[in-house]
Amino acid sequence: GSQKLSKAIVLQKTIDYIQFLHKEKKKQEEEVSVLRKDVMALKIMKANYEQIVKAHQDNPNKGKEQVSDEVKFNVFQSIMDSLFQSFNASISVTSFQELSACVFSWIEEHCKPQTLRDIVTGVLHQLKSQLY
């Protein structure tokens, strides 16, 4: 009797361990997928920066001194103010876990290229009307 019981226990523990290994494998596969996407995004960013560097090397004086540092700062400040307003309205700091979740969802919602483009366009139109 105890021989069968111990075999059943060993079998059950083996099954549990195999299920655990399957879950771990799935988790690792998901992590690999996320890392592959990160690598792809970084490669795209690198290519974009390389194009910027190349364009600057081809035309080093183009655009120099056309825009004052003050205007650049005003553009940057307005963009950041706009982003901070949505960030501040979206964030809860009751716990680190909730803060992290809020930050990730804010980034996904408010930092999409089209959203950022709209913010920058709005800021530039606003500053243009103030300057001229």
PDB file of N, CA and C in Angstrom, residues 27-120:
ATOM      1  N   LYS A  27       7.243  31.659 -19.857  1.00  0.00           N
ATOM      2  CA  LYS A  27       7.653  32.970 -19.354  1.00  0.00           C
ATOM      3  C   LYS A  27       8.936  33.433 -20.049  1.00  0.00           C
ATOM      4  N   GLN A  28       9.890  32.502 -20.178  1.00  0.00           N
ATOM      5  CA  GLN A  28      11.159  32.849 -20.816  1.00  0.00           C
ATOM      6  C   GLN A  28      10.963  33.165 -22.298  1.00  0.00           C
ATOM      7  N   GLU A  29      10.075  32.427 -22.958  1.00  0.00           N
ATOM      8  CA  GLU A  29       9.798  32.706 -24.366  1.00  0.00           C
ATOM      9  C   GLU A  29       9.185  34.092 -24.521  1.00  0.00           C
ATOM     10  N   GLU A  30       8.298  34.462 -23.591  1.00  0.00           N
ATOM     11  CA  GLU A  30       7.705  35.798 -23.634  1.00  0.00           C
ATOM     12  C   GLU A  30       8.768  36.863 -23.394  1.00  0.00           C
ATOM     13  N   GLU A  31       9.683  36.607 -22.459  1.00  0.00           N
ATOM     14  CA  GLU A  31      10.772  37.552 -22.199  1.00  0.00           C
ATOM     15  C   GLU A  31      11.657  37.701 -23.427  1.00  0.00           C
ATOM     16  N   VAL A  32      11.964  36.590 -24.089  1.00  0.00           N
ATOM     17  CA  VAL A  32      12.780  36.640 -25.303  1.00  0.00           C
ATOM     18  C   VAL A  32      12.067  37.466 -26.372  1.00  0.00           C
ATOM     19  N   SER A  33      10.761  37.277 -26.498  1.00  0.00           N
ATOM     20  CA  SER A  33       9.988  38.034 -27.472  1.00  0.00           C
ATOM     21  C   SER A  33      10.058  39.532 -27.177  1.00  0.00           C
ATOM     22  N   VAL A  34       9.891  39.894 -25.907  1.00  0.00           N
ATOM     23  CA  VAL A  34       9.978  41.303 -25.513  1.00  0.00           C
ATOM     24  C   VAL A  34      11.369  41.849 -25.813  1.00  0.00           C
ATOM     25  N   LEU A  35      12.398  41.079 -25.488  1.00  0.00           N
ATOM     26  CA  LEU A  35      13.769  41.526 -25.742  1.00  0.00           C
ATOM     27  C   LEU A  35      14.041  41.676 -27.238  1.00  0.00           C
ATOM     28  N   ARG A  36      13.495  40.763 -28.041  1.00  0.00           N
ATOM     29  CA  ARG A  36      13.677  40.883 -29.500  1.00  0.00           C
ATOM     30  C   ARG A  36      13.045  42.173 -30.006  1.00  0.00           C
ATOM     31  N   LYS A  37      11.841  42.479 -29.489  1.00  0.00           N
ATOM     32  CA  LYS A  37      11.178  43.727 -29.890  1.00  0.00           C
ATOM     33  C   LYS A  37      12.000  44.929 -29.445  1.00  0.00           C
ATOM     34  N   ASP A  38      12.557  44.863 -28.235  1.00  0.00           N
ATOM     35  CA  ASP A  38      13.411  45.953 -27.745  1.00  0.00           C
ATOM     36  C   ASP A  38      14.624  46.130 -28.651  1.00  0.00           C
ATOM     37  N   VAL A  39      15.250  45.023 -29.038  1.00  0.00           N
ATOM     38  CA  VAL A  39      16.416  45.089 -29.924  1.00  0.00           C
ATOM     39  C   VAL A  39      16.021  45.729 -31.250  1.00  0.00           C
ATOM     40  N   MET A  40      14.874  45.322 -31.793  1.00  0.00           N
ATOM     41  CA  MET A  40      14.414  45.884 -33.062  1.00  0.00           C
ATOM     42  C   MET A  40      14.190  47.393 -32.920  1.00  0.00           C
ATOM     43  N   ALA A  41      13.543  47.800 -31.827  1.00  0.00           N
ATOM     44  CA  ALA A  41      13.296  49.229 -31.599  1.00  0.00           C
ATOM     45  C   ALA A  41      14.610  49.990 -31.478  1.00  0.00           C
ATOM     46  N   LEU A  42      15.572  49.416 -30.764  1.00  0.00           N
ATOM     47  CA  LEU A  42      16.871  50.076 -30.607  1.00  0.00           C
ATOM     48  C   LEU A  42      17.612  50.172 -31.939  1.00  0.00           C
ATOM     49  N   LYS A  43      17.496  49.132 -32.773  1.00  0.00           N
ATOM     50  CA  LYS A  43      18.140  49.178 -34.089  1.00  0.00           C
ATOM     51  C   LYS A  43      17.530  50.288 -34.940  1.00  0.00           C
ATOM     52  N   ILE A  44      16.201  50.427 -34.868  1.00  0.00           N
ATOM     53  CA  ILE A  44      15.517  51.487 -35.621  1.00  0.00           C
ATOM     54  C   ILE A  44      15.976  52.857 -35.119  1.00  0.00           C
ATOM     55  N   MET A  45      16.034  53.004 -33.791  1.00  0.00           N
ATOM     56  CA  MET A  45      16.485  54.273 -33.218  1.00  0.00           C
ATOM     57  C   MET A  45      17.919  54.578 -33.644  1.00  0.00           C
ATOM     58  N   LYS A  46      18.771  53.557 -33.614  1.00  0.00           N
ATOM     59  CA  LYS A  46      20.172  53.737 -34.005  1.00  0.00           C
ATOM     60  C   LYS A  46      20.250  54.200 -35.461  1.00  0.00           C
ATOM     61  N   ALA A  47      19.469  53.558 -36.326  1.00  0.00           N
ATOM     62  CA  ALA A  47      19.471  53.934 -37.742  1.00  0.00           C
ATOM     63  C   ALA A  47      19.015  55.385 -37.912  1.00  0.00           C
ATOM     64  N   ASN A  48      17.987  55.777 -37.155  1.00  0.00           N
ATOM     65  CA  ASN A  48      17.509  57.161 -37.237  1.00  0.00           C
ATOM     66  C   ASN A  48      18.588  58.146 -36.788  1.00  0.00           C
ATOM     67  N   TYR A  49      19.254  57.825 -35.681  1.00  0.00           N
ATOM     68  CA  TYR A  49      20.315  58.712 -35.204  1.00  0.00           C
ATOM     69  C   TYR A  49      21.481  58.759 -36.189  1.00  0.00           C
ATOM     70  N   GLU A  50      21.789  57.626 -36.807  1.00  0.00           N
ATOM     71  CA  GLU A  50      22.859  57.615 -37.806  1.00  0.00           C
ATOM     72  C   GLU A  50      22.503  58.510 -38.990  1.00  0.00           C
ATOM     73  N   GLN A  51      21.219  58.515 -39.388  1.00  0.00           N
ATOM     74  CA  GLN A  51      20.784  59.395 -40.479  1.00  0.00           C
ATOM     75  C   GLN A  51      20.925  60.864 -40.081  1.00  0.00           C
ATOM     76  N   ILE A  52      20.577  61.174 -38.823  1.00  0.00           N
ATOM     77  CA  ILE A  52      20.709  62.550 -38.341  1.00  0.00           C
ATOM     78  C   ILE A  52      22.177  62.976 -38.370  1.00  0.00           C
ATOM     79  N   VAL A  53      23.059  62.096 -37.876  1.00  0.00           N
ATOM     80  CA  VAL A  53      24.491  62.401 -37.866  1.00  0.00           C
ATOM     81  C   VAL A  53      24.994  62.598 -39.290  1.00  0.00           C
ATOM     82  N   LYS A  54      24.590  61.712 -40.194  1.00  0.00           N
ATOM     83  CA  LYS A  54      25.035  61.812 -41.588  1.00  0.00           C
ATOM     84  C   LYS A  54      24.545  63.118 -42.212  1.00  0.00           C
ATOM     85  N   ALA A  55      23.285  63.460 -41.970  1.00  0.00           N
ATOM     86  CA  ALA A  55      22.743  64.705 -42.523  1.00  0.00           C
ATOM     87  C   ALA A  55      23.511  65.905 -41.975  1.00  0.00           C
ATOM     88  N   HIS A  56      23.874  65.847 -40.707  1.00  0.00           N
ATOM     89  CA  HIS A  56      24.619  66.956 -40.106  1.00  0.00           C
ATOM     90  C   HIS A  56      26.043  67.020 -40.665  1.00  0.00           C
ATOM     91  N   GLN A  57      26.639  65.854 -40.916  1.00  0.00           N
ATOM     92  CA  GLN A  57      27.997  65.834 -41.474  1.00  0.00           C
ATOM     93  C   GLN A  57      27.993  66.359 -42.909  1.00  0.00           C
ATOM     94  N   ASP A  58      26.918  66.042 -43.647  1.00  0.00           N
ATOM     95  CA  ASP A  58      26.819  66.503 -45.031  1.00  0.00           C
ATOM     96  C   ASP A  58      26.594  68.013 -45.098  1.00  0.00           C
ATOM     97  N   ASN A  59      25.882  68.558 -44.109  1.00  0.00           N
ATOM     98  CA  ASN A  59      25.541  69.979 -44.080  1.00  0.00           C
ATOM     99  C   ASN A  59      25.795  70.550 -42.693  1.00  0.00           C
ATOM    100  N   PRO A  60      27.043  70.671 -42.276  1.00  0.00           N
ATOM    101  CA  PRO A  60      27.312  71.039 -40.880  1.00  0.00           C
ATOM    102  C   PRO A  60      26.805  72.424 -40.491  1.00  0.00           C
ATOM    103  N   ASN A  61      26.715  73.363 -41.427  1.00  0.00           N
ATOM    104  CA  ASN A  61      26.305  74.723 -41.067  1.00  0.00           C
ATOM    105  C   ASN A  61      24.826  74.985 -41.292  1.00  0.00           C
ATOM    106  N   LYS A  62      24.140  74.053 -41.921  1.00  0.00           N
ATOM    107  CA  LYS A  62      22.718  74.252 -42.203  1.00  0.00           C
ATOM    108  C   LYS A  62      21.948  74.357 -40.891  1.00  0.00           C
ATOM    109  N   GLY A  63      21.178  75.394 -40.750  1.00  0.00           N
ATOM    110  CA  GLY A  63      20.338  75.553 -39.573  1.00  0.00           C
ATOM    111  C   GLY A  63      21.054  76.139 -38.376  1.00  0.00           C
ATOM    112  N   LYS A  64      22.355  76.392 -38.502  1.00  0.00           N
ATOM    113  CA  LYS A  64      23.102  76.943 -37.370  1.00  0.00           C
ATOM    114  C   LYS A  64      22.676  78.383 -37.138  1.00  0.00           C
ATOM    115  N   GLU A  65      22.447  78.709 -35.872  1.00  0.00           N
ATOM    116  CA  GLU A  65      22.140  80.068 -35.443  1.00  0.00           C
ATOM    117  C   GLU A  65      20.833  80.602 -36.032  1.00  0.00           C
ATOM    118  N   GLN A  66      20.011  79.765 -36.619  1.00  0.00           N
ATOM    119  CA  GLN A  66      18.739  80.253 -37.139  1.00  0.00           C
ATOM    120  C   GLN A  66      17.703  80.349 -36.025  1.00  0.00           C
ATOM    121  N   VAL A  67      17.818  79.491 -35.032  1.00  0.00           N
ATOM    122  CA  VAL A  67      16.863  79.482 -33.925  1.00  0.00           C
ATOM    123  C   VAL A  67      17.640  79.717 -32.636  1.00  0.00           C
ATOM    124  N   SER A  68      17.207  80.707 -31.873  1.00  0.00           N
ATOM    125  CA  SER A  68      17.929  81.027 -30.637  1.00  0.00           C
ATOM    126  C   SER A  68      17.704  79.933 -29.596  1.00  0.00           C
ATOM    127  N   ASP A  69      18.647  79.860 -28.657  1.00  0.00           N
ATOM    128  CA  ASP A  69      18.510  78.892 -27.566  1.00  0.00           C
ATOM    129  C   ASP A  69      17.253  79.159 -26.756  1.00  0.00           C
ATOM    130  N   GLU A  70      16.892  80.431 -26.621  1.00  0.00           N
ATOM    131  CA  GLU A  70      15.688  80.780 -25.856  1.00  0.00           C
ATOM    132  C   GLU A  70      14.434  80.198 -26.516  1.00  0.00           C
ATOM    133  N   VAL A  71      14.357  80.312 -27.833  1.00  0.00           N
ATOM    134  CA  VAL A  71      13.202  79.762 -28.555  1.00  0.00           C
ATOM    135  C   VAL A  71      13.192  78.241 -28.438  1.00  0.00           C
ATOM    136  N   LYS A  72      14.362  77.626 -28.582  1.00  0.00           N
ATOM    137  CA  LYS A  72      14.446  76.167 -28.429  1.00  0.00           C
ATOM    138  C   LYS A  72      13.973  75.754 -27.044  1.00  0.00           C
ATOM    139  N   PHE A  73      14.416  76.501 -26.029  1.00  0.00           N
ATOM    140  CA  PHE A  73      14.013  76.181 -24.659  1.00  0.00           C
ATOM    141  C   PHE A  73      12.507  76.359 -24.485  1.00  0.00           C
ATOM    142  N   ASN A  74      11.944  77.421 -25.062  1.00  0.00           N
ATOM    143  CA  ASN A  74      10.494  77.640 -24.958  1.00  0.00           C
ATOM    144  C   ASN A  74       9.714  76.501 -25.603  1.00  0.00           C
ATOM    145  N   VAL A  75      10.198  76.024 -26.743  1.00  0.00           N
ATOM    146  CA  VAL A  75       9.545  74.884 -27.404  1.00  0.00           C
ATOM    147  C   VAL A  75       9.618  73.659 -26.498  1.00  0.00           C
ATOM    148  N   PHE A  76      10.808  73.369 -26.006  1.00  0.00           N
ATOM    149  CA  PHE A  76      11.003  72.213 -25.123  1.00  0.00           C
ATOM    150  C   PHE A  76      10.126  72.333 -23.877  1.00  0.00           C
ATOM    151  N   GLN A  77      10.134  73.502 -23.253  1.00  0.00           N
ATOM    152  CA  GLN A  77       9.362  73.707 -22.023  1.00  0.00           C
ATOM    153  C   GLN A  77       7.863  73.512 -22.279  1.00  0.00           C
ATOM    154  N   SER A  78       7.362  74.020 -23.384  1.00  0.00           N
ATOM    155  CA  SER A  78       5.933  73.874 -23.696  1.00  0.00           C
ATOM    156  C   SER A  78       5.559  72.416 -23.945  1.00  0.00           C
ATOM    157  N   ILE A  79       6.437  71.697 -24.634  1.00  0.00           N
ATOM    158  CA  ILE A  79       6.187  70.270 -24.877  1.00  0.00           C
ATOM    159  C   ILE A  79       6.161  69.522 -23.549  1.00  0.00           C
ATOM    160  N   MET A  80       7.154  69.778 -22.705  1.00  0.00           N
ATOM    161  CA  MET A  80       7.226  69.106 -21.398  1.00  0.00           C
ATOM    162  C   MET A  80       6.041  69.479 -20.510  1.00  0.00           C
ATOM    163  N   ASP A  81       5.620  70.754 -20.538  1.00  0.00           N
ATOM    164  CA  ASP A  81       4.455  71.174 -19.745  1.00  0.00           C
ATOM    165  C   ASP A  81       3.216  70.396 -20.166  1.00  0.00           C
ATOM    166  N   SER A  82       3.038  70.267 -21.472  1.00  0.00           N
ATOM    167  CA  SER A  82       1.883  69.526 -21.985  1.00  0.00           C
ATOM    168  C   SER A  82       1.930  68.065 -21.543  1.00  0.00           C
ATOM    169  N   LEU A  83       3.100  67.447 -21.678  1.00  0.00           N
ATOM    170  CA  LEU A  83       3.245  66.051 -21.261  1.00  0.00           C
ATOM    171  C   LEU A  83       3.046  65.905 -19.753  1.00  0.00           C
ATOM    172  N   PHE A  84       3.570  66.855 -18.985  1.00  0.00           N
ATOM    173  CA  PHE A  84       3.448  66.751 -17.527  1.00  0.00           C
ATOM    174  C   PHE A  84       1.993  66.864 -17.090  1.00  0.00           C
ATOM    175  N   GLN A  85       1.211  67.702 -17.756  1.00  0.00           N
ATOM    176  CA  GLN A  85      -0.205  67.828 -17.386  1.00  0.00           C
ATOM    177  C   GLN A  85      -0.914  66.483 -17.510  1.00  0.00           C
ATOM    178  N   SER A  86      -0.713  65.800 -18.626  1.00  0.00           N
ATOM    179  CA  SER A  86      -1.368  64.495 -18.794  1.00  0.00           C
ATOM    180  C   SER A  86      -0.766  63.467 -17.839  1.00  0.00           C
ATOM    181  N   PHE A  87       0.547  63.547 -17.611  1.00  0.00           N
ATOM    182  CA  PHE A  87       1.221  62.628 -16.691  1.00  0.00           C
ATOM    183  C   PHE A  87       0.671  62.802 -15.279  1.00  0.00           C
ATOM    184  N   ASN A  88       0.609  64.032 -14.832  1.00  0.00           N
ATOM    185  CA  ASN A  88       0.155  64.333 -13.474  1.00  0.00           C
ATOM    186  C   ASN A  88      -1.290  63.878 -13.266  1.00  0.00           C
ATOM    187  N   ALA A  89      -2.115  63.999 -14.305  1.00  0.00           N
ATOM    188  CA  ALA A  89      -3.520  63.599 -14.196  1.00  0.00           C
ATOM    189  C   ALA A  89      -3.683  62.077 -14.215  1.00  0.00           C
ATOM    190  N   SER A  90      -2.684  61.364 -14.719  1.00  0.00           N
ATOM    191  CA  SER A  90      -2.803  59.911 -14.907  1.00  0.00           C
ATOM    192  C   SER A  90      -2.125  59.086 -13.823  1.00  0.00           C
ATOM    193  N   ILE A  91      -1.322  59.707 -12.989  1.00  0.00           N
ATOM    194  CA  ILE A  91      -0.448  58.957 -12.085  1.00  0.00           C
ATOM    195  C   ILE A  91      -1.014  58.885 -10.676  1.00  0.00           C
ATOM    196  N   SER A  92      -0.901  57.688 -10.101  1.00  0.00           N
ATOM    197  CA  SER A  92      -1.257  57.474  -8.703  1.00  0.00           C
ATOM    198  C   SER A  92      -0.033  56.898  -8.008  1.00  0.00           C
ATOM    199  N   VAL A  93       0.257  57.406  -6.811  1.00  0.00           N
ATOM    200  CA  VAL A  93       1.474  56.969  -6.126  1.00  0.00           C
ATOM    201  C   VAL A  93       1.177  56.269  -4.802  1.00  0.00           C
ATOM    202  N   THR A  94       0.038  55.577  -4.736  1.00  0.00           N
ATOM    203  CA  THR A  94      -0.296  54.894  -3.483  1.00  0.00           C
ATOM    204  C   THR A  94       0.640  53.727  -3.207  1.00  0.00           C
ATOM    205  N   SER A  95       1.176  53.119  -4.266  1.00  0.00           N
ATOM    206  CA  SER A  95       2.166  52.052  -4.087  1.00  0.00           C
ATOM    207  C   SER A  95       3.088  52.063  -5.298  1.00  0.00           C
ATOM    208  N   PHE A  96       4.257  51.455  -5.128  1.00  0.00           N
ATOM    209  CA  PHE A  96       5.197  51.409  -6.245  1.00  0.00           C
ATOM    210  C   PHE A  96       4.598  50.636  -7.418  1.00  0.00           C
ATOM    211  N   GLN A  97       3.892  49.555  -7.105  1.00  0.00           N
ATOM    212  CA  GLN A  97       3.287  48.735  -8.162  1.00  0.00           C
ATOM    213  C   GLN A  97       2.269  49.560  -8.954  1.00  0.00           C
ATOM    214  N   GLU A  98       1.442  50.321  -8.231  1.00  0.00           N
ATOM    215  CA  GLU A  98       0.438  51.138  -8.913  1.00  0.00           C
ATOM    216  C   GLU A  98       1.107  52.258  -9.709  1.00  0.00           C
ATOM    217  N   LEU A  99       2.137  52.861  -9.133  1.00  0.00           N
ATOM    218  CA  LEU A  99       2.885  53.901  -9.841  1.00  0.00           C
ATOM    219  C   LEU A  99       3.455  53.344 -11.143  1.00  0.00           C
ATOM    220  N   SER A 100       4.089  52.167 -11.060  1.00  0.00           N
ATOM    221  CA  SER A 100       4.663  51.542 -12.261  1.00  0.00           C
ATOM    222  C   SER A 100       3.594  51.289 -13.311  1.00  0.00           C
ATOM    223  N   ALA A 101       2.470  50.740 -12.877  1.00  0.00           N
ATOM    224  CA  ALA A 101       1.381  50.449 -13.818  1.00  0.00           C
ATOM    225  C   ALA A 101       0.882  51.740 -14.465  1.00  0.00           C
ATOM    226  N   CYS A 102       0.728  52.786 -13.664  1.00  0.00           N
ATOM    227  CA  CYS A 102       0.261  54.074 -14.189  1.00  0.00           C
ATOM    228  C   CYS A 102       1.259  54.657 -15.194  1.00  0.00           C
ATOM    229  N   VAL A 103       2.535  54.581 -14.865  1.00  0.00           N
ATOM    230  CA  VAL A 103       3.564  55.133 -15.756  1.00  0.00           C
ATOM    231  C   VAL A 103       3.547  54.400 -17.097  1.00  0.00           C
ATOM    232  N   PHE A 104       3.501  53.061 -17.034  1.00  0.00           N
ATOM    233  CA  PHE A 104       3.491  52.300 -18.287  1.00  0.00           C
ATOM    234  C   PHE A 104       2.257  52.622 -19.118  1.00  0.00           C
ATOM    235  N   SER A 105       1.095  52.696 -18.479  1.00  0.00           N
ATOM    236  CA  SER A 105      -0.108  52.964 -19.263  1.00  0.00           C
ATOM    237  C   SER A 105      -0.086  54.398 -19.793  1.00  0.00           C
ATOM    238  N   TRP A 106       0.476  55.349 -19.011  1.00  0.00           N
ATOM    239  CA  TRP A 106       0.592  56.729 -19.495  1.00  0.00           C
ATOM    240  C   TRP A 106       1.508  56.786 -20.722  1.00  0.00           C
ATOM    241  N   ILE A 107       2.651  56.096 -20.647  1.00  0.00           N
ATOM    242  CA  ILE A 107       3.584  56.091 -21.779  1.00  0.00           C
ATOM    243  C   ILE A 107       2.901  55.522 -23.024  1.00  0.00           C
ATOM    244  N   GLU A 108       2.203  54.389 -22.848  1.00  0.00           N
ATOM    245  CA  GLU A 108       1.525  53.762 -23.990  1.00  0.00           C
ATOM    246  C   GLU A 108       0.465  54.685 -24.584  1.00  0.00           C
ATOM    247  N   GLU A 109      -0.213  55.442 -23.723  1.00  0.00           N
ATOM    248  CA  GLU A 109      -1.313  56.283 -24.202  1.00  0.00           C
ATOM    249  C   GLU A 109      -0.839  57.634 -24.725  1.00  0.00           C
ATOM    250  N   HIS A 110       0.109  58.260 -24.040  1.00  0.00           N
ATOM    251  CA  HIS A 110       0.454  59.649 -24.336  1.00  0.00           C
ATOM    252  C   HIS A 110       1.772  59.837 -25.077  1.00  0.00           C
ATOM    253  N   CYS A 111       2.540  58.781 -25.273  1.00  0.00           N
ATOM    254  CA  CYS A 111       3.840  58.936 -25.936  1.00  0.00           C
ATOM    255  C   CYS A 111       3.899  58.210 -27.274  1.00  0.00           C
ATOM    256  N   LYS A 112       2.738  57.980 -27.869  1.00  0.00           N
ATOM    257  CA  LYS A 112       2.715  57.407 -29.215  1.00  0.00           C
ATOM    258  C   LYS A 112       3.258  58.467 -30.178  1.00  0.00           C
ATOM    259  N   PRO A 113       3.912  58.054 -31.240  1.00  0.00           N
ATOM    260  CA  PRO A 113       4.470  59.034 -32.180  1.00  0.00           C
ATOM    261  C   PRO A 113       3.436  60.058 -32.667  1.00  0.00           C
ATOM    262  N   GLN A 114       2.228  59.602 -33.001  1.00  0.00           N
ATOM    263  CA  GLN A 114       1.217  60.538 -33.509  1.00  0.00           C
ATOM    264  C   GLN A 114       0.812  61.539 -32.431  1.00  0.00           C
ATOM    265  N   THR A 115       0.675  61.068 -31.184  1.00  0.00           N
ATOM    266  CA  THR A 115       0.303  61.959 -30.081  1.00  0.00           C
ATOM    267  C   THR A 115       1.402  62.991 -29.854  1.00  0.00           C
ATOM    268  N   LEU A 116       2.647  62.537 -29.836  1.00  0.00           N
ATOM    269  CA  LEU A 116       3.766  63.462 -29.650  1.00  0.00           C
ATOM    270  C   LEU A 116       3.850  64.454 -30.811  1.00  0.00           C
ATOM    271  N   ARG A 117       3.611  63.974 -32.019  1.00  0.00           N
ATOM    272  CA  ARG A 117       3.623  64.856 -33.192  1.00  0.00           C
ATOM    273  C   ARG A 117       2.555  65.933 -33.042  1.00  0.00           C
ATOM    274  N   ASP A 118       1.354  65.528 -32.583  1.00  0.00           N
ATOM    275  CA  ASP A 118       0.269  66.496 -32.396  1.00  0.00           C
ATOM    276  C   ASP A 118       0.633  67.540 -31.341  1.00  0.00           C
ATOM    277  N   ILE A 119       1.240  67.088 -30.242  1.00  0.00           N
ATOM    278  CA  ILE A 119       1.656  68.014 -29.180  1.00  0.00           C
ATOM    279  C   ILE A 119       2.678  69.010 -29.729  1.00  0.00           C
ATOM    280  N   VAL A 120       3.699  68.497 -30.414  1.00  0.00           N
ATOM    281  CA  VAL A 120       4.754  69.364 -30.945  1.00  0.00           C
ATOM    282  C   VAL A 120       4.175  70.345 -31.962  1.00  0.00           C
TER     283      VAL A 120
END
